[in-house]
Coordinates of N, CA and C in Angstrom, one line a residue:
M1 N 144.3 -137.9 -16.4 CA 145.2 -138.2 -14.6 C 145.8 -139.5 -15.4
K2 N 146.5 -139.8 -15.6 CA 148.0 -140.6 -15.1 C 148.3 -141.5 -15.0
L3 N 148.5 -143.7 -14.3 CA 148.8 -143.3 -13.2 C 150.4 -143.9 -13.2
H4 N 151.3 -144.4 -12.7 CA 152.6 -144.9 -12.6 C 152.2 -146.1 -12.1
V5 N 152.0 -147.6 -12.4 CA 152.1 -149.6 -12.1 C 153.5 -149.8 -12.4
G6 N 153.6 -150.4 -11.3 CA 155.0 -150.5 -11.0 C 154.4 -152.1 -10.8
G7 N 155.7 -152.8 -10.2 CA 156.4 -154.1 -9.9 C 155.6 -155.2 -10.8
L8 N 155.7 -155.2 -11.6 CA 155.1 -155.4 -13.3 C 155.8 -157.6 -13.9
A9 N 155.0 -157.6 -14.1 CA 155.5 -159.1 -14.0 C 155.9 -159.4 -15.2
Y10 N 157.3 -159.2 -16.4 CA 158.0 -158.4 -17.0 C 157.2 -159.6 -18.4
S11 N 156.1 -160.6 -18.5 CA 155.0 -161.3 -19.8 C 154.7 -159.7 -19.7
V12 N 154.0 -158.7 -19.2 CA 152.5 -158.6 -18.9 C 152.7 -157.6 -20.6
T13 N 151.8 -157.2 -21.7 CA 151.9 -157.1 -21.9 C 151.0 -155.5 -22.5
D14 N 150.9 -155.0 -22.8 CA 150.4 -153.4 -23.2 C 148.7 -153.7 -23.0
D15 N 148.3 -154.6 -24.1 CA 146.9 -154.4 -23.7 C 146.5 -155.7 -22.6
E16 N 147.2 -156.4 -21.9 CA 147.0 -157.4 -21.0 C 146.8 -155.9 -19.9
L17 N 147.9 -155.0 -19.5 CA 148.1 -153.8 -18.3 C 145.9 -152.9 -18.8
K18 N 146.2 -152.5 -20.3 CA 144.8 -152.0 -20.9 C 143.4 -152.5 -20.2
D19 N 143.7 -154.4 -20.1 CA 142.3 -154.3 -19.5 C 142.6 -154.9 -18.6
F20 N 143.3 -155.3 -17.4 CA 143.2 -154.8 -16.1 C 142.7 -154.2 -15.8
F21 N 142.9 -152.2 -15.9 CA 142.6 -151.4 -15.1 C 141.4 -151.0 -16.3
A22 N 141.1 -151.4 -16.9 CA 139.9 -150.9 -18.3 C 138.3 -151.6 -16.9
E23 N 138.2 -152.4 -15.7 CA 137.7 -153.5 -15.3 C 137.2 -151.5 -13.9
V24 N 137.7 -151.3 -14.5 CA 137.6 -150.2 -12.9 C 137.2 -148.6 -14.3
G25 N 137.6 -148.4 -15.2 CA 136.7 -147.9 -16.2 C 138.0 -147.4 -18.0
E26 N 137.9 -146.0 -18.0 CA 137.8 -145.7 -19.1 C 139.0 -145.6 -19.0
V27 N 140.5 -146.6 -20.1 CA 141.6 -146.3 -20.2 C 141.6 -145.6 -21.4
K28 N 142.3 -144.5 -21.3 CA 142.7 -144.1 -22.4 C 144.2 -144.0 -23.1
S29 N 145.3 -144.8 -22.2 CA 146.0 -145.4 -22.5 C 147.3 -146.1 -21.6
A30 N 147.5 -147.3 -22.3 CA 148.5 -148.6 -21.4 C 149.7 -148.4 -22.0
V31 N 151.2 -148.5 -21.1 CA 152.1 -148.6 -22.4 C 153.1 -149.1 -21.4
I32 N 153.4 -150.3 -21.6 CA 154.5 -151.2 -20.8 C 155.9 -149.6 -21.4
I33 N 156.8 -150.7 -19.6 CA 158.0 -148.8 -20.0 C 158.6 -150.0 -20.7
K34 N 159.5 -150.9 -22.0 CA 160.2 -151.3 -22.0 C 162.0 -150.7 -22.7
D35 N 162.5 -151.5 -22.1 CA 164.5 -151.5 -22.2 C 165.0 -151.5 -23.3
K36 N 165.3 -150.2 -23.5 CA 166.0 -150.3 -25.8 C 168.0 -151.2 -25.4
F37 N 168.2 -151.6 -24.1 CA 169.2 -151.7 -24.7 C 169.0 -153.4 -24.5
N38 N 168.0 -153.5 -23.8 CA 168.1 -154.9 -23.5 C 167.4 -156.0 -24.0
D39 N 167.0 -155.9 -25.5 CA 166.6 -156.8 -26.5 C 164.5 -155.9 -26.4
Y40 N 164.8 -154.7 -25.4 CA 162.7 -154.2 -25.8 C 162.8 -155.0 -24.3
R41 N 163.4 -156.0 -23.4 CA 162.4 -156.0 -22.7 C 161.3 -154.8 -21.9
S42 N 160.2 -155.8 -20.7 CA 160.0 -154.8 -19.8 C 160.3 -154.7 -19.1
K43 N 160.2 -153.0 -18.2 CA 161.6 -152.8 -16.5 C 160.5 -153.1 -16.1
G44 N 159.8 -153.6 -16.2 CA 159.3 -154.0 -14.7 C 157.4 -152.8 -14.3
F45 N 157.6 -151.7 -15.7 CA 156.7 -150.8 -14.4 C 156.2 -150.4 -16.6
G46 N 155.2 -149.2 -15.9 CA 154.2 -149.0 -17.0 C 153.2 -147.7 -16.5
F47 N 152.3 -147.3 -17.4 CA 152.3 -145.9 -17.0 C 150.3 -146.0 -17.9
V48 N 149.3 -146.3 -17.2 CA 147.7 -146.6 -17.6 C 147.7 -144.7 -17.0
E49 N 146.5 -144.3 -18.1 CA 145.6 -142.8 -18.4 C 144.8 -143.3 -18.4
F50 N 143.6 -142.3 -18.1 CA 142.2 -142.9 -17.0 C 142.7 -140.7 -18.2
E51 N 140.4 -141.3 -19.1 CA 139.5 -141.1 -19.1 C 139.6 -139.5 -18.1
N52 N 139.5 -140.2 -17.5 CA 138.6 -138.6 -15.6 C 139.2 -139.3 -14.4
A53 N 139.7 -138.4 -13.8 CA 140.5 -138.2 -12.6 C 140.1 -139.8 -11.6
D54 N 138.4 -139.6 -11.6 CA 137.5 -140.3 -10.7 C 137.5 -141.6 -10.7
D55 N 137.8 -141.7 -12.0 CA 138.5 -143.8 -11.6 C 140.0 -144.1 -12.0
A56 N 140.2 -143.0 -11.8 CA 142.1 -143.4 -11.8 C 142.1 -143.4 -10.3
K57 N 141.9 -142.1 -9.2 CA 141.8 -143.3 -8.1 C 140.7 -143.9 -8.0
A58 N 140.1 -144.1 -7.9 CA 139.4 -145.5 -8.3 C 140.4 -147.1 -8.5
A59 N 141.5 -146.1 -9.1 CA 142.4 -147.5 -9.5 C 143.5 -147.8 -8.6
I60 N 143.2 -146.6 -8.3 CA 144.7 -146.7 -6.8 C 144.0 -147.8 -6.4
D61 N 143.2 -146.9 -5.9 CA 142.2 -147.6 -5.0 C 142.1 -148.7 -4.5
K62 N 141.7 -149.1 -5.2 CA 141.4 -150.4 -5.5 C 141.5 -152.0 -6.4
L63 N 142.9 -151.2 -7.0 CA 143.8 -152.3 -8.0 C 145.9 -152.0 -7.3
S64 N 146.4 -151.2 -6.7 CA 147.9 -151.4 -6.0 C 147.5 -152.6 -4.5
G65 N 148.2 -153.2 -5.4 CA 148.5 -154.8 -3.6 C 147.9 -156.0 -5.0
Q66 N 146.7 -155.1 -5.8 CA 145.9 -156.4 -6.4 C 147.3 -157.9 -7.0
E67 N 147.1 -158.2 -7.8 CA 148.3 -159.6 -8.7 C 147.3 -159.7 -9.4
L68 N 148.2 -159.5 -10.5 CA 149.3 -159.7 -12.3 C 149.6 -160.0 -12.3
K69 N 149.3 -161.6 -13.4 CA 150.0 -162.5 -13.7 C 151.1 -163.0 -12.4
G70 N 150.3 -163.1 -11.7 CA 151.5 -164.1 -10.2 C 152.2 -162.8 -9.6
R71 N 152.2 -161.5 -9.7 CA 153.0 -160.7 -9.5 C 151.8 -159.3 -8.3
A72 N 152.5 -158.8 -7.6 CA 151.4 -157.2 -6.6 C 151.7 -156.1 -7.3
I73 N 151.2 -155.5 -8.0 CA 151.4 -154.7 -8.3 C 151.3 -153.0 -8.0
V74 N 151.8 -152.3 -8.1 CA 151.6 -151.2 -7.1 C 151.4 -149.9 -8.0
V75 N 150.2 -149.6 -7.1 CA 149.7 -148.8 -8.4 C 149.8 -147.1 -7.5
N76 N 150.2 -146.6 -8.4 CA 150.5 -144.5 -7.6 C 150.4 -143.9 -9.0
E77 N 149.7 -141.8 -8.7 CA 149.2 -141.3 -9.4 C 150.8 -140.9 -9.6
A78 N 150.8 -140.8 -11.5 CA 151.8 -140.7 -12.1 C 152.7 -139.1 -11.5
I79 N 154.4 -138.8 -11.2 CA 154.9 -137.7 -11.9 C 155.3 -137.5 -11.9
E80 N 155.1 -136.4 -12.9 CA 155.6 -135.9 -14.8 C 156.4 -135.1 -13.4
K81 N 158.2 -135.1 -14.8 CA 158.9 -134.6 -14.1 C 159.5 -133.8 -15.2
P82 N 159.5 -132.8 -14.3 CA 160.9 -132.3 -15.7 C 161.0 -132.3 -16.0
R83 N 160.8 -131.7 -18.3 CA 163.1 -132.3 -18.6 C 163.6 -131.3 -18.4
E84 N 164.5 -132.2 -18.7 CA 166.1 -130.5 -17.6 C 166.8 -130.6 -19.5
D85 N 166.6 -129.0 -19.3 CA 167.3 -128.9 -20.6 C 169.3 -129.4 -20.6
R86 N 169.3 -130.3 -20.9 CA 170.3 -131.0 -21.4 C 172.1 -130.5 -22.0
G87 N 171.3 -129.6 -23.1 CA 171.6 -128.1 -24.3 C 172.9 -129.0 -24.5
S88 N 173.5 -128.6 -24.7 CA 174.2 -129.9 -26.6 C 175.7 -130.4 -25.8
R89 N 175.0 -131.6 -26.7 CA 176.0 -132.6 -26.5 C 177.6 -132.5 -26.7
G90 N 178.1 -130.7 -27.0 CA 179.5 -130.9 -27.0 C 180.5 -131.1 -26.1
G91 N 181.3 -130.6 -26.7 CA 182.2 -131.2 -25.3 C 182.6 -129.8 -24.1
G92 N 181.7 -128.9 -24.6 CA 182.7 -127.2 -23.6 C 183.7 -126.9 -24.4
R93 N 183.3 -126.7 -25.4 CA 185.1 -126.0 -26.3 C 184.7 -124.1 -25.6
D94 N 186.1 -123.4 -26.0 CA 185.5 -122.8 -25.8 C 185.7 -121.3 -26.6
N95 N 186.5 -122.2 -27.3 CA 186.8 -121.4 -29.0 C 188.0 -120.5 -28.9
N96 N 189.0 -120.4 -28.5 CA 189.6 -119.3 -28.5 C 190.8 -121.2 -28.4
R97 N 191.8 -120.7 -29.8 CA 192.2 -121.5 -30.4 C 193.1 -121.4 -30.5
G98 N 194.5 -119.7 -29.8 CA 195.2 -119.9 -29.8 C 196.0 -118.5 -29.2
G99 N 197.0 -117.9 -29.4 CA 197.5 -117.5 -27.6 C 198.5 -117.7 -26.6
R100 N 198.4 -116.3 -25.9 CA 199.4 -117.0 -25.0 C 198.0 -116.7 -23.9
D101 N 197.4 -116.9 -24.3 CA 195.9 -116.4 -22.4 C 195.8 -117.3 -21.1
G102 N 196.5 -118.2 -20.9 CA 195.9 -119.1 -20.6 C 195.6 -121.1 -21.2
G103 N 195.4 -121.9 -21.0 CA 194.8 -122.8 -21.6 C 196.4 -124.4 -20.2
F104 N 195.6 -125.3 -20.8 CA 196.9 -126.2 -20.8 C 198.1 -125.1 -20.6
N105 N 198.6 -126.0 -19.7 CA 200.4 -125.8 -19.0 C 200.6 -124.1 -19.3
S106 N 199.0 -123.4 -19.0 CA 199.7 -122.0 -18.6 C 200.2 -121.7 -18.1
F107 N 200.4 -122.3 -16.8 CA 201.1 -122.2 -15.2 C 203.1 -122.2 -15.9
R108 N 203.4 -122.5 -17.1 CA 205.1 -123.2 -16.9 C 205.0 -122.3 -18.7
K109 N 206.7 -121.7 -16.9 CA 207.4 -120.6 -17.9 C 207.7 -120.8 -19.2
R110 N 207.3 -119.2 -19.9 CA 208.0 -120.2 -21.3 C 209.5 -119.0 -21.6
Y111 N 210.4 -119.8 -21.7 CA 211.9 -119.1 -22.8 C 211.5 -119.1 -24.1

């Protein structure tokens, strides 16, 4: 089960997050989300995945509201967002490259 952890201090590392949650149960993974456009600085949240759901639920109950590096963290079950079909990144051209059947200024009379 994967948990969303918010309210993290920007200085918290992946290992520190994993160690903090290991008090409750066996942590499969812990990752801090970083901003790739801002020198890979922490965005202040991350995800922790537990080997079993009981440990994850215990972590929500015991650790939400606790302080980690001077900040109270918020722990909730992570909700997986479905990946949206982003389609192609093209400009949406219609491949009609000629003729007189419309397009820009098709409302103008032609003489």
